[in-house]
Coordinates of C-alpha atoms in Angstrom, one line a residue:
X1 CA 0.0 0.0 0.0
X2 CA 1.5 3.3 -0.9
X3 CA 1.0 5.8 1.8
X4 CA 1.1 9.7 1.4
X5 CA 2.2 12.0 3.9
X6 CA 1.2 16.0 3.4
X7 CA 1.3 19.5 5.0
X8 CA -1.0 19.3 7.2
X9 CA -0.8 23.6 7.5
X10 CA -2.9 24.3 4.4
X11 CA -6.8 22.9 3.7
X12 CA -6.2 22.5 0.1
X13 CA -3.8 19.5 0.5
X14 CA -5.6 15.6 0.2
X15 CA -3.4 13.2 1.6
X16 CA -4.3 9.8 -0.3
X17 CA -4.0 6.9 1.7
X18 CA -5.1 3.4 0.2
X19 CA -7.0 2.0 -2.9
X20 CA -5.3 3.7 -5.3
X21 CA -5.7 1.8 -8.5
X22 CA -3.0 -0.3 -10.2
X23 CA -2.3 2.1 -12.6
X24 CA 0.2 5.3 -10.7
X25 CA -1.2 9.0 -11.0
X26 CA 1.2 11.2 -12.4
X27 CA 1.9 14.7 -12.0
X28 CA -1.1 16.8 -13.5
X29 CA -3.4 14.1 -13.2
X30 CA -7.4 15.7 -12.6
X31 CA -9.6 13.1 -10.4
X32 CA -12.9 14.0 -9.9
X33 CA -15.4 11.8 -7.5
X34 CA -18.2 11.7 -4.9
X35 CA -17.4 11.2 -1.2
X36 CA -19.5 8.2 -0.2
X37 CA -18.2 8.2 4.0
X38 CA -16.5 10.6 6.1
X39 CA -15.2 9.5 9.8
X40 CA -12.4 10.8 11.5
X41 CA -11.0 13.2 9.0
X42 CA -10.7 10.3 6.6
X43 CA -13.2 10.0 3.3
X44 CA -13.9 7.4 0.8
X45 CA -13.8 9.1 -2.3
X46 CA -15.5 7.4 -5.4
X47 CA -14.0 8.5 -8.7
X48 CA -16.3 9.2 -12.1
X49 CA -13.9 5.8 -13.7
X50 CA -15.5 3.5 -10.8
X51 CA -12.4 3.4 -8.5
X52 CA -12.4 4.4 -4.9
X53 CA -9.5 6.2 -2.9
X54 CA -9.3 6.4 1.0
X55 CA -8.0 10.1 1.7
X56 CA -7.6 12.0 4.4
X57 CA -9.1 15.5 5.2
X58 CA -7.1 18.1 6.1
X59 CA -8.5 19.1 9.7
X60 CA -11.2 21.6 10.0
X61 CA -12.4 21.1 6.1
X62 CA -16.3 20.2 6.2
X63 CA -17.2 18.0 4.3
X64 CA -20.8 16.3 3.4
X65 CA -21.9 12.5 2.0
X66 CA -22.5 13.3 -1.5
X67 CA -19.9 16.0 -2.1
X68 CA -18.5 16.4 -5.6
X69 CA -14.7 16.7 -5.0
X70 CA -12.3 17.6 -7.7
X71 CA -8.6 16.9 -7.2
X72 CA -5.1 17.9 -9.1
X73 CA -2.5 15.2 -8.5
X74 CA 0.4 17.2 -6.7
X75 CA 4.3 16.1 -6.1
X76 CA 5.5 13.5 -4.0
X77 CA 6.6 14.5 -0.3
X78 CA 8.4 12.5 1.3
X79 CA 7.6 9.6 -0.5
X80 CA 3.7 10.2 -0.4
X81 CA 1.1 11.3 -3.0
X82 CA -0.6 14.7 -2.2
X83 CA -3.5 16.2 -4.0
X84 CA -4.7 19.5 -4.5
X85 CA -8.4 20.1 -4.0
X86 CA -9.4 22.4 -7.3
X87 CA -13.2 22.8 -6.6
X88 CA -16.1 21.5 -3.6
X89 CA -19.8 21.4 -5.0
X90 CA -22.4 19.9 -3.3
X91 CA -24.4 16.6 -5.5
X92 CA -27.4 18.0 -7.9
X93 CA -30.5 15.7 -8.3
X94 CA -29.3 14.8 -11.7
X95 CA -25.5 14.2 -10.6
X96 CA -26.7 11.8 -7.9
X97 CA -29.0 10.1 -10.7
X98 CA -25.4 10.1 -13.4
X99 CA -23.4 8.4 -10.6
X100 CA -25.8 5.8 -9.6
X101 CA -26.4 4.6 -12.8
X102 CA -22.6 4.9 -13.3
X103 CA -22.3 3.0 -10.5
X104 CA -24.9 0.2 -11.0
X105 CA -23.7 -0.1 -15.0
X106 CA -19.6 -0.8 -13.7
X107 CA -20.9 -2.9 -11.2
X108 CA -23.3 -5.2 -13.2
X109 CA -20.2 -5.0 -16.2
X110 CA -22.0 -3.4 -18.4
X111 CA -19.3 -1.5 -20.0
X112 CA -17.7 -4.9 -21.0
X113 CA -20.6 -5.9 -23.2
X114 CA -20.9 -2.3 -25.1
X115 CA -19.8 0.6 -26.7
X116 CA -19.7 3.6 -23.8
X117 CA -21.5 5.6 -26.7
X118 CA -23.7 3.6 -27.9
X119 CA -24.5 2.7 -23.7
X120 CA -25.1 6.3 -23.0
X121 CA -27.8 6.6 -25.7
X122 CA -29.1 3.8 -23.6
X123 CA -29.0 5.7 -20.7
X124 CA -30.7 8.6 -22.1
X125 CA -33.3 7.3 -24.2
X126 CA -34.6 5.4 -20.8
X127 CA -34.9 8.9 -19.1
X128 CA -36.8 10.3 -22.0
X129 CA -39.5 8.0 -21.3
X130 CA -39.9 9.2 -17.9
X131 CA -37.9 5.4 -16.5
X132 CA -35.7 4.9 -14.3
X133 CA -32.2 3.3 -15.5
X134 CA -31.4 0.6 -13.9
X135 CA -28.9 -2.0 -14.2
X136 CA -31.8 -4.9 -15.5
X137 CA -33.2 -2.1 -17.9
X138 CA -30.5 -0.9 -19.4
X139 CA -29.2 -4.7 -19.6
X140 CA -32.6 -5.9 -21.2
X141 CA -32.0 -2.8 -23.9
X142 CA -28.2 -4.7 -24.9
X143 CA -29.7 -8.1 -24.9
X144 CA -32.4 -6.6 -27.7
X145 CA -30.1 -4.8 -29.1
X146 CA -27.9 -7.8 -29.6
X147 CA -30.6 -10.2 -30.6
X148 CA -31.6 -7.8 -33.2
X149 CA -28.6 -6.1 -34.8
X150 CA -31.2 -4.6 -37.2
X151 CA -32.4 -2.5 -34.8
X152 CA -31.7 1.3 -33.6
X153 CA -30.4 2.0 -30.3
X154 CA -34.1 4.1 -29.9
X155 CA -36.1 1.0 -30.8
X156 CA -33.8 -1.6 -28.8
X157 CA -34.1 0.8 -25.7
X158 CA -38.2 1.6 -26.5
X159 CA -38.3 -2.7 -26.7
X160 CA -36.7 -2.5 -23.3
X161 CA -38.5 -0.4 -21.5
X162 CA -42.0 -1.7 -22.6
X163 CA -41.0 -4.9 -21.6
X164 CA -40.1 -6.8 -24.8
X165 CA -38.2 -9.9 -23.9
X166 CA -35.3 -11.5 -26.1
X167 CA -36.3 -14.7 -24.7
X168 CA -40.0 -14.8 -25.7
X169 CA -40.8 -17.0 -28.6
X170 CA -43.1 -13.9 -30.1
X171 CA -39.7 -11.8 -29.6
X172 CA -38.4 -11.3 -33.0
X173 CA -42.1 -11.0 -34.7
X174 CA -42.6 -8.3 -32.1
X175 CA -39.2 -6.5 -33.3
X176 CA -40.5 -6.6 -36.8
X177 CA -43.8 -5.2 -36.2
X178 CA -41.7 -2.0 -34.0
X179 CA -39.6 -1.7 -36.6
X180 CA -42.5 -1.0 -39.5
X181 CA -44.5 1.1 -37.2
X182 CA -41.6 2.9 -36.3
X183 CA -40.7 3.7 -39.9
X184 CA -43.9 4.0 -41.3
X185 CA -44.0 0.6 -43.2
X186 CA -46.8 -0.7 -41.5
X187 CA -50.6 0.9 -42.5
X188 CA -53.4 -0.8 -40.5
X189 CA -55.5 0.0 -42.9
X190 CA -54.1 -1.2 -46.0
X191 CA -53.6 -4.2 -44.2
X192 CA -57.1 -4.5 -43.0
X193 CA -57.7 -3.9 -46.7
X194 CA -55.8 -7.2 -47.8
X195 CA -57.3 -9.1 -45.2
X196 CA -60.8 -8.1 -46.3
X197 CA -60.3 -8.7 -50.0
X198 CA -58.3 -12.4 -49.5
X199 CA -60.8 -13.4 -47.4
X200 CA -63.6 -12.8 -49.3
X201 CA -61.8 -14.6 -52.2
X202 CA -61.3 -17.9 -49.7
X203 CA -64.8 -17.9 -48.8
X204 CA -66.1 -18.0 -52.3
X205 CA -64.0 -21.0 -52.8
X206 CA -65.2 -22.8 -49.9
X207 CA -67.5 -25.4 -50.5
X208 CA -71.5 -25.1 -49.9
X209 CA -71.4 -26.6 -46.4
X210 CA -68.7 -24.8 -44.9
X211 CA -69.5 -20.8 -47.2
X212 CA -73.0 -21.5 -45.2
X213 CA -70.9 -22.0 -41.9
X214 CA -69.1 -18.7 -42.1
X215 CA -71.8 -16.8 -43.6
X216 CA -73.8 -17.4 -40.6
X217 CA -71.4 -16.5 -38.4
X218 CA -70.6 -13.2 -40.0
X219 CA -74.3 -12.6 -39.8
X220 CA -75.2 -13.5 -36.4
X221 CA -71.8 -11.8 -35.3
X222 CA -73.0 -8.3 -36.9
X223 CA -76.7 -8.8 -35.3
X224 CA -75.0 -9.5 -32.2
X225 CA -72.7 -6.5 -31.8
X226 CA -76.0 -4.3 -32.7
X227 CA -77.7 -6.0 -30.0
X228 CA -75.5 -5.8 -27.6
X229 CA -75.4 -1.8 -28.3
X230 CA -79.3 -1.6 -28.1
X231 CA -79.1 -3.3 -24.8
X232 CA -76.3 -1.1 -23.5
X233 CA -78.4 2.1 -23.8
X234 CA -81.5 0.2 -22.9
X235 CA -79.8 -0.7 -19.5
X236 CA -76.9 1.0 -18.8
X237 CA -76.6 -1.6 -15.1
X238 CA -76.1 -4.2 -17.6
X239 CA -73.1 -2.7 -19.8
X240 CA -70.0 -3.6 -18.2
X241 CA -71.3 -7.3 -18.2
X242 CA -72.7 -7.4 -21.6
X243 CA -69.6 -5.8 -22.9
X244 CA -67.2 -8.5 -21.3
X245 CA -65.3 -10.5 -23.9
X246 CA -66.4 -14.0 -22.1
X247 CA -70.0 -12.9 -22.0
X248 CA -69.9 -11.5 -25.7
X249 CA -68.4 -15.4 -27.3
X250 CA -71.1 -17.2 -25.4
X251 CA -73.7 -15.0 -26.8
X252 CA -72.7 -15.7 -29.7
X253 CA -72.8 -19.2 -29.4
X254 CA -76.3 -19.0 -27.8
X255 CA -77.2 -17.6 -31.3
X256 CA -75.5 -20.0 -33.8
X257 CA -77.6 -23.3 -31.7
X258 CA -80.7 -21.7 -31.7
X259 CA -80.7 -20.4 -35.4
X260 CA -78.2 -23.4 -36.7
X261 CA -80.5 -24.7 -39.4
X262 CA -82.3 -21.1 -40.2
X263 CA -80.0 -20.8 -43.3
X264 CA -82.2 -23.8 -44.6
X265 CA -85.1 -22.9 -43.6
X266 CA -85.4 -25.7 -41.2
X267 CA -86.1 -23.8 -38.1
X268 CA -89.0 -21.4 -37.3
X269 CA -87.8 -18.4 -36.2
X270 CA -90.6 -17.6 -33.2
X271 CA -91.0 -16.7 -29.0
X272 CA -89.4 -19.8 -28.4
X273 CA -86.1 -19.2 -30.0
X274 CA -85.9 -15.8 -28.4
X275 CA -87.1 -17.3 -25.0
X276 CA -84.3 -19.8 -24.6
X277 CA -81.1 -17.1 -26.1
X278 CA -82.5 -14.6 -23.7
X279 CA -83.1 -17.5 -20.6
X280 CA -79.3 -18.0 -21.2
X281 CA -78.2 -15.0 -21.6
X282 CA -80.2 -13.4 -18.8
X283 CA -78.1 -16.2 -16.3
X284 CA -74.7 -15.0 -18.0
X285 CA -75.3 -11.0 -17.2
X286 CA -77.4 -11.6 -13.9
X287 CA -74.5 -13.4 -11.8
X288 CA -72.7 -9.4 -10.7
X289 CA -75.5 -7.1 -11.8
X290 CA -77.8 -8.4 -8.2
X291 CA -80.6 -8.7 -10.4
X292 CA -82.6 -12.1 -10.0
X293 CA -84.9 -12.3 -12.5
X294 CA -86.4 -15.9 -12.6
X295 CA -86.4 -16.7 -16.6
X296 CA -87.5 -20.2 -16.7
X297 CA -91.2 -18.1 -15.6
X298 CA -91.0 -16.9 -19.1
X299 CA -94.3 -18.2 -21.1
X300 CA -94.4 -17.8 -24.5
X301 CA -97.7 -18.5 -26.1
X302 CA -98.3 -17.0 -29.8
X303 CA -97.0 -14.0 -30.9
X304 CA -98.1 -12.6 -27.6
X305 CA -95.1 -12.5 -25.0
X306 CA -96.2 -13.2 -21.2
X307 CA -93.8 -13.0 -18.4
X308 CA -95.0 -14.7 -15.3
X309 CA -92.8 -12.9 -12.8
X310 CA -92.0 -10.2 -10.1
X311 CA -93.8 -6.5 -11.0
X312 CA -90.2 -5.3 -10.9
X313 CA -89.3 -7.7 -14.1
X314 CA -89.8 -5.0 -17.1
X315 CA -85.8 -5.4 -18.1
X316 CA -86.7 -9.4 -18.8
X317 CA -89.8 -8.5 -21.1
X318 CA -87.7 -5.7 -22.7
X319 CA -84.5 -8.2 -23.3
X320 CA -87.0 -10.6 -24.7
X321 CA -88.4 -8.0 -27.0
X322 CA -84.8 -7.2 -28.2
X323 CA -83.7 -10.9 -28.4
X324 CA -86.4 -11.6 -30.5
X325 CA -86.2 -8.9 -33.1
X326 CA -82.6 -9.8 -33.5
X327 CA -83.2 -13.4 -34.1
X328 CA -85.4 -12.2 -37.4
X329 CA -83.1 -9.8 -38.5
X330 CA -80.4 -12.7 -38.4
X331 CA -82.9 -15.2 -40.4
X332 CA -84.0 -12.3 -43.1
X333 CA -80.4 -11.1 -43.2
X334 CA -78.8 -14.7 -44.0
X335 CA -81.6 -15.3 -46.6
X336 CA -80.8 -11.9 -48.7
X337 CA -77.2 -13.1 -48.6
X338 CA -77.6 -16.1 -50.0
X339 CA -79.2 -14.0 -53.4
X340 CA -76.0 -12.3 -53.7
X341 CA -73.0 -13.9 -51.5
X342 CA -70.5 -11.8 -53.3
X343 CA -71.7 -8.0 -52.3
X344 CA -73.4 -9.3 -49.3
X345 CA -70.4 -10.8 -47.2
X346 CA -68.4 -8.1 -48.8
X347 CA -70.8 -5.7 -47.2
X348 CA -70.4 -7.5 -43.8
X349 CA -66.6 -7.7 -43.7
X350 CA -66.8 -3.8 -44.4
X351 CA -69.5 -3.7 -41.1
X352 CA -67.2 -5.3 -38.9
X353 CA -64.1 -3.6 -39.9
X354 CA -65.8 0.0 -39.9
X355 CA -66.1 -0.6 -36.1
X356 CA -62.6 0.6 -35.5
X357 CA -62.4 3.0 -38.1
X358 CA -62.4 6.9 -36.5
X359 CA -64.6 9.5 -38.3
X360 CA -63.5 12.9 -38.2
X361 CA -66.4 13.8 -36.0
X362 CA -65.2 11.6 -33.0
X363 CA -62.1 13.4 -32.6
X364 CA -63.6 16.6 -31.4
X365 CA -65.2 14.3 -28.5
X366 CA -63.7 11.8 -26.0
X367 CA -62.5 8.6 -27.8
X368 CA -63.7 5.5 -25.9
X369 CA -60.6 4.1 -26.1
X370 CA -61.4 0.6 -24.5
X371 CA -64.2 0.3 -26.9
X372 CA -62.0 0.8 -30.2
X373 CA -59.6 -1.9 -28.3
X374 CA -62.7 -4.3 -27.7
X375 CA -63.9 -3.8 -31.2
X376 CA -60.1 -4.8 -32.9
X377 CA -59.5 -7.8 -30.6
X378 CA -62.9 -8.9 -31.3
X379 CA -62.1 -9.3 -35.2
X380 CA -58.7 -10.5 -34.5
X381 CA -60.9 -13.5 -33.0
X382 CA -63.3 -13.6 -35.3
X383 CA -61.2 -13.3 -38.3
X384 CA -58.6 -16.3 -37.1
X385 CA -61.6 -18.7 -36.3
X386 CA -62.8 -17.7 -40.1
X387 CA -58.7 -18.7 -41.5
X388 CA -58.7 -21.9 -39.2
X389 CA -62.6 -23.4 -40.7
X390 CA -61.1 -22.2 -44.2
X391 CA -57.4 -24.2 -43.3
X392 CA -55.8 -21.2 -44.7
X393 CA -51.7 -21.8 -45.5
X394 CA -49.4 -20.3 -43.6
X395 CA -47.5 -19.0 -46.7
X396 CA -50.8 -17.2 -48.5
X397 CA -50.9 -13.8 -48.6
X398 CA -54.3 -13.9 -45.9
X399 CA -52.3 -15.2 -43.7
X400 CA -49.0 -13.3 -43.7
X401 CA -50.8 -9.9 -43.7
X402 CA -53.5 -11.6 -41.0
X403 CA -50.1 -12.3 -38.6
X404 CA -48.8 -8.7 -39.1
X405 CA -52.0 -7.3 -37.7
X406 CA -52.3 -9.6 -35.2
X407 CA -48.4 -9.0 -34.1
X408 CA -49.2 -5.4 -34.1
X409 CA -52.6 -5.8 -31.9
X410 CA -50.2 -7.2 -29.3
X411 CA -47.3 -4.7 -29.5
X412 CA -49.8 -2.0 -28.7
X413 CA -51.2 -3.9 -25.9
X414 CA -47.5 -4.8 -24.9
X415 CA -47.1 -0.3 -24.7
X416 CA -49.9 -0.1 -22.8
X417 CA -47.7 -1.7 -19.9
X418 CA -46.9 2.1 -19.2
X419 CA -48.4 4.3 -22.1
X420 CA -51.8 3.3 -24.1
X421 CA -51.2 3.0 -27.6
X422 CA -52.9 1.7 -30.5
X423 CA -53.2 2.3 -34.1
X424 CA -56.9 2.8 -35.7
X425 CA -57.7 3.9 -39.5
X426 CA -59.7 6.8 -40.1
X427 CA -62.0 8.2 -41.9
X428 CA -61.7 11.5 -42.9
X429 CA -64.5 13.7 -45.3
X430 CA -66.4 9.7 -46.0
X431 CA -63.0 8.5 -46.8
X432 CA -60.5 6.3 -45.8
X433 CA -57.3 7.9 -45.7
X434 CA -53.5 6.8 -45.2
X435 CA -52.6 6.6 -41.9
X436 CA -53.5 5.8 -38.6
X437 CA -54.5 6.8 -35.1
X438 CA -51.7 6.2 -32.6
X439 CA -53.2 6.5 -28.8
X440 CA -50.7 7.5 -26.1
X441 CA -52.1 8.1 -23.4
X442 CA -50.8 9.4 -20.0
X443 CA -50.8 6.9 -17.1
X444 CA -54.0 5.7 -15.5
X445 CA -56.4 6.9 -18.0
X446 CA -58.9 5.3 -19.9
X447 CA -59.8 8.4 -21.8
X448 CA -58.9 11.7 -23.0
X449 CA -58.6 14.7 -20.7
X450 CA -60.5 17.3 -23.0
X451 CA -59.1 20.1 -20.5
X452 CA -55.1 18.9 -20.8
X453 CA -54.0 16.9 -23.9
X454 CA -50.7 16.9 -26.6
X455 CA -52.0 15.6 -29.6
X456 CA -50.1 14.7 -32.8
X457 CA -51.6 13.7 -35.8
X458 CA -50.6 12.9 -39.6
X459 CA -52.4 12.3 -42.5
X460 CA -51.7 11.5 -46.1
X461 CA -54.3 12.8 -48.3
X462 CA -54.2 12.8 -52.5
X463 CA -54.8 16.7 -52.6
X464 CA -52.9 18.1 -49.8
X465 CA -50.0 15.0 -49.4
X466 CA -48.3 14.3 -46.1
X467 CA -49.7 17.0 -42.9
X468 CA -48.0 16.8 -39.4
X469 CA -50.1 18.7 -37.3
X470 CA -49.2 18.9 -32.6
X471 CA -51.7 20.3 -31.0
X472 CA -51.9 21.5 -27.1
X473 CA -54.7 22.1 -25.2
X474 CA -54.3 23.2 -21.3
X475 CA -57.9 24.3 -20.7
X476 CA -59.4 24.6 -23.8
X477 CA -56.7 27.0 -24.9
X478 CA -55.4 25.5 -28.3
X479 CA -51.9 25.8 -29.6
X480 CA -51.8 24.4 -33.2
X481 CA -48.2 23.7 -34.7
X482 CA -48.7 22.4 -38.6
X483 CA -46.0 20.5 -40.5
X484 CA -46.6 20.6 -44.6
X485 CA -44.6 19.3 -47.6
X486 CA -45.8 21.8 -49.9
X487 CA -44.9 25.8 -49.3
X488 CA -48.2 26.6 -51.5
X489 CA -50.1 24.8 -48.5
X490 CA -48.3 26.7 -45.8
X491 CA -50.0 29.9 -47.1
X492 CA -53.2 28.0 -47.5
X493 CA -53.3 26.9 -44.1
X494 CA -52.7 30.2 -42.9
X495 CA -55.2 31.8 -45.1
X496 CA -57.7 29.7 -43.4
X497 CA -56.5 30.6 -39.5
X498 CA -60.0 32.1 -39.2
X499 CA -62.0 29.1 -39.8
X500 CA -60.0 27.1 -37.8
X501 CA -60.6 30.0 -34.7
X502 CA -64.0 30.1 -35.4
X503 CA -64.8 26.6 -35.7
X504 CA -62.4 25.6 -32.7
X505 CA -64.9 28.7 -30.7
X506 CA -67.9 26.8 -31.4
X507 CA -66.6 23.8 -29.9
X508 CA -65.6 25.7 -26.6
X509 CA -62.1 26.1 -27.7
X510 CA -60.1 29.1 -28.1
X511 CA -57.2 29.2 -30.4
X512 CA -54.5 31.0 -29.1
X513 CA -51.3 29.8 -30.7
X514 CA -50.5 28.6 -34.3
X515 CA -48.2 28.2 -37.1
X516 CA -47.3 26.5 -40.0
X517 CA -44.2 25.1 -41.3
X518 CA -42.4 22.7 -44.0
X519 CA -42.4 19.1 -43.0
X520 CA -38.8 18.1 -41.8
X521 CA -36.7 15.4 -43.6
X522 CA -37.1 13.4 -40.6
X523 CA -41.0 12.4 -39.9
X524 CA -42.7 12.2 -36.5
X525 CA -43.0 8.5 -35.2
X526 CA -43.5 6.4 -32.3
X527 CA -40.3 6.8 -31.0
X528 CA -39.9 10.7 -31.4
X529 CA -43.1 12.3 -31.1
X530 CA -43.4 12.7 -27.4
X531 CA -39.6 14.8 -28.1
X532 CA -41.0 17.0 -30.9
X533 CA -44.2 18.0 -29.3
X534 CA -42.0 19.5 -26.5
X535 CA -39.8 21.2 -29.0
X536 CA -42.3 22.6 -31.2
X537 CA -45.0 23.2 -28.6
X538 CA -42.6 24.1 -25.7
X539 CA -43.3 22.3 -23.1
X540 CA -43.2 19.1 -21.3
X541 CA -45.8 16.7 -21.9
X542 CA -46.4 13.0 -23.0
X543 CA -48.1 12.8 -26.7
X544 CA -51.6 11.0 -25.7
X545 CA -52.7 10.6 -29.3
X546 CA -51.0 10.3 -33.2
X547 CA -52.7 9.6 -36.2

């Protein structure tokens, strides 16, 4: 051990006493490091390289836990290293959050399995998104990064943080799917498109028993979904039952035995039919609602409906009414089809589909968000128990675009973990346009706060091209920043500031910031968008929505 001895008259001399490292400090040398314990004029002084030194404290220096001590290695006297203290600073918030995360990455050896660069944009990218950067995190980041070469540091570190483990057998599907949405490669809505028009093409080739199969179920499955609506603002008790997923299959199946052989004209559609779908489904919903009506007293005679029960017992007679007109509209509907299969499935594939789609309308009003998620997981279901009756091949078209949607649905579930995301078409002036509806919203909300929201949202239309628009509202006072790839436009869009004002009044909002500029080489994604709306809109916010 190399001992130091110093002149103990001035405060500015360190007297280094142990734990130096291997390599000797020369004349000159700066250390810089954090003093981690003080006791009897002696300190352990961490350096910004990972090493420790035990020093000693000139007498009568204060000195806290924490301190920031920067040292200028001196001569040798009398055989012993002195130092020369060059500056004393007290530990900031974000120093103390730098040196433990130093810490924790030389500890764990982190610098041994990458580049200190390419680990700092590690570092930081975790702090952007509001996480803390810790040893496992930033570790999970290098393992992505390193099962996927392909990737960006930005999407290896976005994997990370939401979660995305290199050991999950969906892992490298779920890279893809980041990687398209994060460079614009994947459109929902084209792909919904493929899906639509392959599987209409499959079911035309199906043979008579098994086309009958599926056009039942599309048929019962769009009844069923209008039902289940009509219900919903019939009985709003009932809603968060009827809407559960569980709840929502069996009805269906309720439907599909009691109409079976309607297609053929084998079963008479009467009270009975309705009777026994609504005893069932009245058992499924009653179990957490507390309401005990007893169904089997339901007595159907005619076309008059009775219901032998309890004076309190109107929802049952309603339900039945309901029940029943839906199982007519399912026996007319699958009738017409059959006179036109080809614009008549095509027409409900489009139904079913249009349930997720956004019309311009709904974005000046709170976006149900958990009802656009019900709506896509229910035809991700619906649409892979269609593939499996048709024995669709893994390599067709259907089913590689089918798998990318899919992988996608999860991916913005896997987000939600911290940030609700997902991607929606939308409908814009009766038509579809190109692009989609990212949902980011803040942390323990299930819809938009129309008093405090970021919004980001770009389109591609054929007359105007690509538009970038962030909008902030802090109680409904709007700031509007446009992005454009036209100049022409710029002007447009300014010319029109008024009718934006005016139209943005009538709605209870007040415009009271915007501009207009060229779109930038580099386009607004998943990954930047919560950084641009703080640059262009000046302030610090998370993005809650992006279409």
């Amino acid at each position: 051990m190399e001992t130091v001895s110093f002149n103990s008259q001035t405060q500015q001399i360190f007297q280094i006493l142990s734990k130096a490292p291997q390599e000797p400090f020369d004349k000159g040398d700066i250390l810089r490091g954090r003093i981690v314990s003080f006791e009897n004029n002696v300190a352990l002084l961490k350096l910004s390289d990972g090493s420790a030194l035990t020093v000693k404290v000139p007498d009568g220096l204060e000195i806290d836990i924490n301190t920031i001590i920067t040292l200028e290695i001196s001569d040798r006297i009398e055989g012993q290293l002195i130092a020369k203290i060059l500056s004393i600073a007290n530990l900031s918030e974000s120093d103390k959050t730098e040196m433990s995360v130093l810490e924790s990455v030389l500890k764990n050896g982190l610098l041994n399995k990458i580049d200190s660069q390419i680990l700092n944009q590690i570092i930081q990218n975790i702090i952007s998104w509001n996480e803390e950067p810790s040893a496992k995190l930033i570790s999970d980041a290098i393992e992505i990064l390193e099962f996927e070469p392909g990737l960006t540091v930005e999407q290896g570190t976005f994997a990370a943080v939401n979660n995305i483990k290199p050991d999950s057998e969906t892992t490298s599907e779920m890279l893809k799917i980041l990687q398209k949405i994060s460079e614009h490669e994947f459109q929902l809505s084209d792909s919904l498109e493929i899906v639509k028009s392959e599987l209409l093409q499959e079911i035309f080739k199906a043979d008579t028993s098994l086309k009958q199969e599926i056009i039942r179920l599309l048929v019962i499955e769009n009844h069923a979904k209008a039902m289940v609506s009509e219900i919903e603002n019939e009985f709003p008790s009932l809603s968060e039952n009827i809407s559960d997923s569980a709840v929502y299959e069996k009805l269906i199946e309720l439907f599909l035995d009691q109409v079976a052989d309607s297609i053929n004209g084998s079963t008479v559609i009467n009270n009975e039919t309705a009777a026994n779908i609504a005893e069932d489904f009245l058992s499924m919903v009653n179990k957490d609602t507390g309401t005990h009506e007893k169904t089997k007293a339901l007595n159907m005679t005619g076309n008059t409906m009775e219901l032998k029960i309890a004076p309190d017992s109107e929802m049952a007679v309603k339900l039945l009414v309901i029940i029943h007109k839906t199982v007519e509209n399912i026996h007319t509907h699958e009738k017409r089809v059959l006179q036109d299969i080809e614009n008549e499935v095509k027409l409900l594939l489009d139904e079913i589909v249009d349930r997720i789609m956004i019309d311009e309308e709904e974005l000046s009003e709170s976006i149900s968000l958990k009802q656009k998620a019900r709506s896509f997981a229910d035809i991700i279901k619906l649409t892979k128990y269609i593939m499996d009756r048709l024995n669709i091949n893994n390599e067709s078209a259907l089913f590689q675009t089918f798998n990318e949607i899919d992988q996608a649905f999860r991916f913005f579930w896997q987000v939600t973990s911290y940030n609700y995301c997902l991607q929606l078409p939308l409908r814009f002036k009766n038509e579809p346009v190109t692009g989609e509806l990212y949902i980011m919203k803040r942390r323990g909300r299930n819809k938009i706060d129309l008093n405090d929201f970021t919004l980001f949202f770009s389109l591609k239309t054929k007359a105007l091209g690509m538009i970038e628009a962030f909008i902030n509202s802090k109680n409904r006072r709007i700031s509007i920043n446009f992005r454009l790839e036209q100049e022409e436009l710029t002007k447009l869009f300014k010319d029109n500031y008024m009718i934006l004002y005016n139209g943005l009044m009538e709605k209870g909002y007040m415009l009271v910031d915007f501009k207009c500029r060229l779109l930038e080489k580099e386009r607004t994604n998943i990954l930047n968008a919560q950084e641009k709306a703080e640059s262009y809109l000046n302030l610090k916010s998370r993005v809650d929505l992006k279409i």
